[in-house]
Amino acid sequence: TRDSLKYQLAFYTPNKSQAKDMRCSPYWSDKFHGLPSSTMLLPEYSGIRSQGEAYAKKLKDAGVAINKVIIPGQTHNTPICRKVLSDGEDPAVVAGNALKKVIN
């Protein structure tokens, strides 16, 4: 929920001025040009999916090759609870396949 997200963010950025610091979130950087290609996994039902979508757009607009993958039916916790939340494709497999493409 929005309230739980605010609660968790208070631990991550106890000082509100840190919330828009690029060291806390790369979204706030103004230097994306020249970054390597990236794969971004976004669960369909994540409470922060819109932020991920916006970050992917910033990367794309800066000319960064971005492979944005929406994981259908999944929540924000799926990657850490994938044995329990196993409906759909395993995010670890999606990430592994993306790495294989880069390495090979």
mmCIF file with all atom_site columns, C-alpha atoms in Angstrom:
data_model
loop_
_atom_site.group_PDB
_atom_site.id
_atom_site.type_symbol
_atom_site.label_atom_id
_atom_site.label_alt_id
_atom_site.label_comp_id
_atom_site.label_asym_id
_atom_site.label_entity_id
_atom_site.label_seq_id
_atom_site.pdbx_PDB_ins_code
_atom_site.Cartn_x
_atom_site.Cartn_y
_atom_site.Cartn_z
_atom_site.occupancy
_atom_site.B_iso_or_equiv
_atom_site.pdbx_formal_charge
_atom_site.auth_seq_id
_atom_site.auth_comp_id
_atom_site.auth_asym_id
_atom_site.auth_atom_id
_atom_site.pdbx_PDB_model_num
ATOM 1   C CA . THR A 1 1   ? 0.000  0.000   0.000   1.00 0.00 ? 1   THR A CA 1
ATOM 2   C CA . ARG A 1 2   ? 0.988  3.635   -0.318  1.00 0.00 ? 2   ARG A CA 1
ATOM 3   C CA . ASP A 1 3   ? 1.306  3.917   3.473   1.00 0.00 ? 3   ASP A CA 1
ATOM 4   C CA . SER A 1 4   ? 3.629  0.913   3.730   1.00 0.00 ? 4   SER A CA 1
ATOM 5   C CA . LEU A 1 5   ? 5.769  2.308   0.907   1.00 0.00 ? 5   LEU A CA 1
ATOM 6   C CA . LYS A 1 6   ? 6.099  5.642   2.727   1.00 0.00 ? 6   LYS A CA 1
ATOM 7   C CA . TYR A 1 7   ? 6.990  3.770   5.920   1.00 0.00 ? 7   TYR A CA 1
ATOM 8   C CA . GLN A 1 8   ? 9.717  1.769   4.157   1.00 0.00 ? 8   GLN A CA 1
ATOM 9   C CA . LEU A 1 9   ? 11.101 4.799   2.325   1.00 0.00 ? 9   LEU A CA 1
ATOM 10  C CA . ALA A 1 10  ? 11.487 6.597   5.656   1.00 0.00 ? 10  ALA A CA 1
ATOM 11  C CA . PHE A 1 11  ? 14.138 4.009   6.577   1.00 0.00 ? 11  PHE A CA 1
ATOM 12  C CA . TYR A 1 12  ? 15.863 4.279   3.198   1.00 0.00 ? 12  TYR A CA 1
ATOM 13  C CA . THR A 1 13  ? 15.877 8.086   3.127   1.00 0.00 ? 13  THR A CA 1
ATOM 14  C CA . PRO A 1 14  ? 15.383 9.344   6.700   1.00 0.00 ? 14  PRO A CA 1
ATOM 15  C CA . ASN A 1 15  ? 16.159 12.889  5.583   1.00 0.00 ? 15  ASN A CA 1
ATOM 16  C CA . LYS A 1 16  ? 13.519 13.978  3.049   1.00 0.00 ? 16  LYS A CA 1
ATOM 17  C CA . SER A 1 17  ? 16.124 15.936  1.092   1.00 0.00 ? 17  SER A CA 1
ATOM 18  C CA . GLN A 1 18  ? 17.734 12.590  0.175   1.00 0.00 ? 18  GLN A CA 1
ATOM 19  C CA . ALA A 1 19  ? 14.609 11.359  -1.610  1.00 0.00 ? 19  ALA A CA 1
ATOM 20  C CA . LYS A 1 20  ? 15.576 13.048  -4.887  1.00 0.00 ? 20  LYS A CA 1
ATOM 21  C CA . ASP A 1 21  ? 19.292 12.337  -4.632  1.00 0.00 ? 21  ASP A CA 1
ATOM 22  C CA . MET A 1 22  ? 20.624 10.307  -7.557  1.00 0.00 ? 22  MET A CA 1
ATOM 23  C CA . ARG A 1 23  ? 22.618 8.202   -5.095  1.00 0.00 ? 23  ARG A CA 1
ATOM 24  C CA . CYS A 1 24  ? 19.305 6.970   -3.663  1.00 0.00 ? 24  CYS A CA 1
ATOM 25  C CA . SER A 1 25  ? 17.637 6.509   -7.031  1.00 0.00 ? 25  SER A CA 1
ATOM 26  C CA . PRO A 1 26  ? 19.307 6.710   -10.439 1.00 0.00 ? 26  PRO A CA 1
ATOM 27  C CA . TYR A 1 27  ? 16.041 8.171   -11.762 1.00 0.00 ? 27  TYR A CA 1
ATOM 28  C CA . TRP A 1 28  ? 17.114 11.569  -10.427 1.00 0.00 ? 28  TRP A CA 1
ATOM 29  C CA . SER A 1 29  ? 20.374 11.647  -12.375 1.00 0.00 ? 29  SER A CA 1
ATOM 30  C CA . ASP A 1 30  ? 20.659 13.937  -15.379 1.00 0.00 ? 30  ASP A CA 1
ATOM 31  C CA . LYS A 1 31  ? 23.415 11.871  -17.002 1.00 0.00 ? 31  LYS A CA 1
ATOM 32  C CA . PHE A 1 32  ? 22.118 8.803   -18.821 1.00 0.00 ? 32  PHE A CA 1
ATOM 33  C CA . HIS A 1 33  ? 23.941 9.146   -22.141 1.00 0.00 ? 33  HIS A CA 1
ATOM 34  C CA . GLY A 1 34  ? 26.500 6.420   -22.771 1.00 0.00 ? 34  GLY A CA 1
ATOM 35  C CA . LEU A 1 35  ? 25.153 3.961   -20.221 1.00 0.00 ? 35  LEU A CA 1
ATOM 36  C CA . PRO A 1 36  ? 25.233 0.275   -21.199 1.00 0.00 ? 36  PRO A CA 1
ATOM 37  C CA . SER A 1 37  ? 22.128 -1.528  -22.372 1.00 0.00 ? 37  SER A CA 1
ATOM 38  C CA . SER A 1 38  ? 19.815 -2.623  -19.611 1.00 0.00 ? 38  SER A CA 1
ATOM 39  C CA . THR A 1 39  ? 16.988 -5.038  -18.852 1.00 0.00 ? 39  THR A CA 1
ATOM 40  C CA . MET A 1 40  ? 14.380 -3.817  -16.401 1.00 0.00 ? 40  MET A CA 1
ATOM 41  C CA . LEU A 1 41  ? 11.913 -6.243  -14.814 1.00 0.00 ? 41  LEU A CA 1
ATOM 42  C CA . LEU A 1 42  ? 8.664  -4.600  -13.742 1.00 0.00 ? 42  LEU A CA 1
ATOM 43  C CA . PRO A 1 43  ? 6.007  -6.685  -11.998 1.00 0.00 ? 43  PRO A CA 1
ATOM 44  C CA . GLU A 1 44  ? 2.543  -5.939  -13.378 1.00 0.00 ? 44  GLU A CA 1
ATOM 45  C CA . TYR A 1 45  ? 1.112  -5.171  -9.938  1.00 0.00 ? 45  TYR A CA 1
ATOM 46  C CA . SER A 1 46  ? 4.036  -3.383  -8.281  1.00 0.00 ? 46  SER A CA 1
ATOM 47  C CA . GLY A 1 47  ? 3.112  -0.265  -6.343  1.00 0.00 ? 47  GLY A CA 1
ATOM 48  C CA . ILE A 1 48  ? 6.126  1.466   -7.864  1.00 0.00 ? 48  ILE A CA 1
ATOM 49  C CA . ARG A 1 49  ? 5.734  0.215   -11.426 1.00 0.00 ? 49  ARG A CA 1
ATOM 50  C CA . SER A 1 50  ? 5.001  3.747   -12.677 1.00 0.00 ? 50  SER A CA 1
ATOM 51  C CA . GLN A 1 51  ? 8.382  4.903   -11.339 1.00 0.00 ? 51  GLN A CA 1
ATOM 52  C CA . GLY A 1 52  ? 10.074 2.019   -13.158 1.00 0.00 ? 52  GLY A CA 1
ATOM 53  C CA . GLU A 1 53  ? 8.230  2.918   -16.360 1.00 0.00 ? 53  GLU A CA 1
ATOM 54  C CA . ALA A 1 54  ? 9.348  6.559   -16.007 1.00 0.00 ? 54  ALA A CA 1
ATOM 55  C CA . TYR A 1 55  ? 12.974 5.522   -15.435 1.00 0.00 ? 55  TYR A CA 1
ATOM 56  C CA . ALA A 1 56  ? 12.891 3.233   -18.482 1.00 0.00 ? 56  ALA A CA 1
ATOM 57  C CA . LYS A 1 57  ? 11.576 6.165   -20.543 1.00 0.00 ? 57  LYS A CA 1
ATOM 58  C CA . LYS A 1 58  ? 14.395 8.428   -19.318 1.00 0.00 ? 58  LYS A CA 1
ATOM 59  C CA . LEU A 1 59  ? 16.942 5.806   -20.344 1.00 0.00 ? 59  LEU A CA 1
ATOM 60  C CA . LYS A 1 60  ? 15.318 5.290   -23.747 1.00 0.00 ? 60  LYS A CA 1
ATOM 61  C CA . ASP A 1 61  ? 15.075 9.055   -24.361 1.00 0.00 ? 61  ASP A CA 1
ATOM 62  C CA . ALA A 1 62  ? 18.818 9.313   -23.609 1.00 0.00 ? 62  ALA A CA 1
ATOM 63  C CA . GLY A 1 63  ? 19.561 6.676   -26.252 1.00 0.00 ? 63  GLY A CA 1
ATOM 64  C CA . VAL A 1 64  ? 20.190 3.797   -23.849 1.00 0.00 ? 64  VAL A CA 1
ATOM 65  C CA . ALA A 1 65  ? 19.059 0.413   -25.189 1.00 0.00 ? 65  ALA A CA 1
ATOM 66  C CA . ILE A 1 66  ? 16.465 -0.708  -22.657 1.00 0.00 ? 66  ILE A CA 1
ATOM 67  C CA . ASN A 1 67  ? 14.605 -4.003  -22.586 1.00 0.00 ? 67  ASN A CA 1
ATOM 68  C CA . LYS A 1 68  ? 11.607 -3.334  -20.343 1.00 0.00 ? 68  LYS A CA 1
ATOM 69  C CA . VAL A 1 69  ? 9.893  -6.571  -19.304 1.00 0.00 ? 69  VAL A CA 1
ATOM 70  C CA . ILE A 1 70  ? 6.481  -6.431  -17.622 1.00 0.00 ? 70  ILE A CA 1
ATOM 71  C CA . ILE A 1 71  ? 6.008  -9.648  -15.639 1.00 0.00 ? 71  ILE A CA 1
ATOM 72  C CA . PRO A 1 72  ? 2.280  -10.451 -15.934 1.00 0.00 ? 72  PRO A CA 1
ATOM 73  C CA . GLY A 1 73  ? 0.353  -11.206 -12.765 1.00 0.00 ? 73  GLY A CA 1
ATOM 74  C CA . GLN A 1 74  ? 3.300  -10.539 -10.466 1.00 0.00 ? 74  GLN A CA 1
ATOM 75  C CA . THR A 1 75  ? 3.760  -8.171  -7.516  1.00 0.00 ? 75  THR A CA 1
ATOM 76  C CA . HIS A 1 76  ? 6.728  -6.197  -6.240  1.00 0.00 ? 76  HIS A CA 1
ATOM 77  C CA . ASN A 1 77  ? 7.666  -9.045  -3.871  1.00 0.00 ? 77  ASN A CA 1
ATOM 78  C CA . THR A 1 78  ? 7.740  -11.775 -6.515  1.00 0.00 ? 78  THR A CA 1
ATOM 79  C CA . PRO A 1 79  ? 11.537 -11.704 -7.046  1.00 0.00 ? 79  PRO A CA 1
ATOM 80  C CA . ILE A 1 80  ? 12.219 -12.330 -3.347  1.00 0.00 ? 80  ILE A CA 1
ATOM 81  C CA . CYS A 1 81  ? 9.300  -14.721 -2.781  1.00 0.00 ? 81  CYS A CA 1
ATOM 82  C CA . ARG A 1 82  ? 9.387  -16.570 -6.072  1.00 0.00 ? 82  ARG A CA 1
ATOM 83  C CA . LYS A 1 83  ? 8.949  -20.028 -4.557  1.00 0.00 ? 83  LYS A CA 1
ATOM 84  C CA . VAL A 1 84  ? 5.649  -18.888 -3.024  1.00 0.00 ? 84  VAL A CA 1
ATOM 85  C CA . LEU A 1 85  ? 4.534  -16.378 -5.674  1.00 0.00 ? 85  LEU A CA 1
ATOM 86  C CA . SER A 1 86  ? 5.208  -18.652 -8.602  1.00 0.00 ? 86  SER A CA 1
ATOM 87  C CA . ASP A 1 87  ? 2.404  -17.754 -10.996 1.00 0.00 ? 87  ASP A CA 1
ATOM 88  C CA . GLY A 1 88  ? 3.980  -16.801 -14.305 1.00 0.00 ? 88  GLY A CA 1
ATOM 89  C CA . GLU A 1 89  ? 7.573  -16.682 -15.462 1.00 0.00 ? 89  GLU A CA 1
ATOM 90  C CA . ASP A 1 90  ? 10.259 -16.717 -12.775 1.00 0.00 ? 90  ASP A CA 1
ATOM 91  C CA . PRO A 1 91  ? 11.944 -13.273 -12.698 1.00 0.00 ? 91  PRO A CA 1
ATOM 92  C CA . ALA A 1 92  ? 15.294 -14.947 -11.956 1.00 0.00 ? 92  ALA A CA 1
ATOM 93  C CA . VAL A 1 93  ? 14.999 -16.863 -15.234 1.00 0.00 ? 93  VAL A CA 1
ATOM 94  C CA . VAL A 1 94  ? 14.117 -13.661 -17.119 1.00 0.00 ? 94  VAL A CA 1
ATOM 95  C CA . ALA A 1 95  ? 17.133 -11.884 -15.593 1.00 0.00 ? 95  ALA A CA 1
ATOM 96  C CA . GLY A 1 96  ? 19.406 -14.861 -16.285 1.00 0.00 ? 96  GLY A CA 1
ATOM 97  C CA . ASN A 1 97  ? 18.340 -14.985 -19.923 1.00 0.00 ? 97  ASN A CA 1
ATOM 98  C CA . ALA A 1 98  ? 19.043 -11.255 -20.286 1.00 0.00 ? 98  ALA A CA 1
ATOM 99  C CA . LEU A 1 99  ? 22.534 -11.769 -18.833 1.00 0.00 ? 99  LEU A CA 1
ATOM 100 C CA . LYS A 1 100 ? 23.203 -14.663 -21.201 1.00 0.00 ? 100 LYS A CA 1
ATOM 101 C CA . LYS A 1 101 ? 22.459 -12.388 -24.168 1.00 0.00 ? 101 LYS A CA 1
ATOM 102 C CA . VAL A 1 102 ? 25.006 -9.836  -22.936 1.00 0.00 ? 102 VAL A CA 1
ATOM 103 C CA . ILE A 1 103 ? 27.702 -12.372 -22.056 1.00 0.00 ? 103 ILE A CA 1
ATOM 104 C CA . ASN A 1 104 ? 27.380 -14.462 -25.209 1.00 0.00 ? 104 ASN A CA 1
#
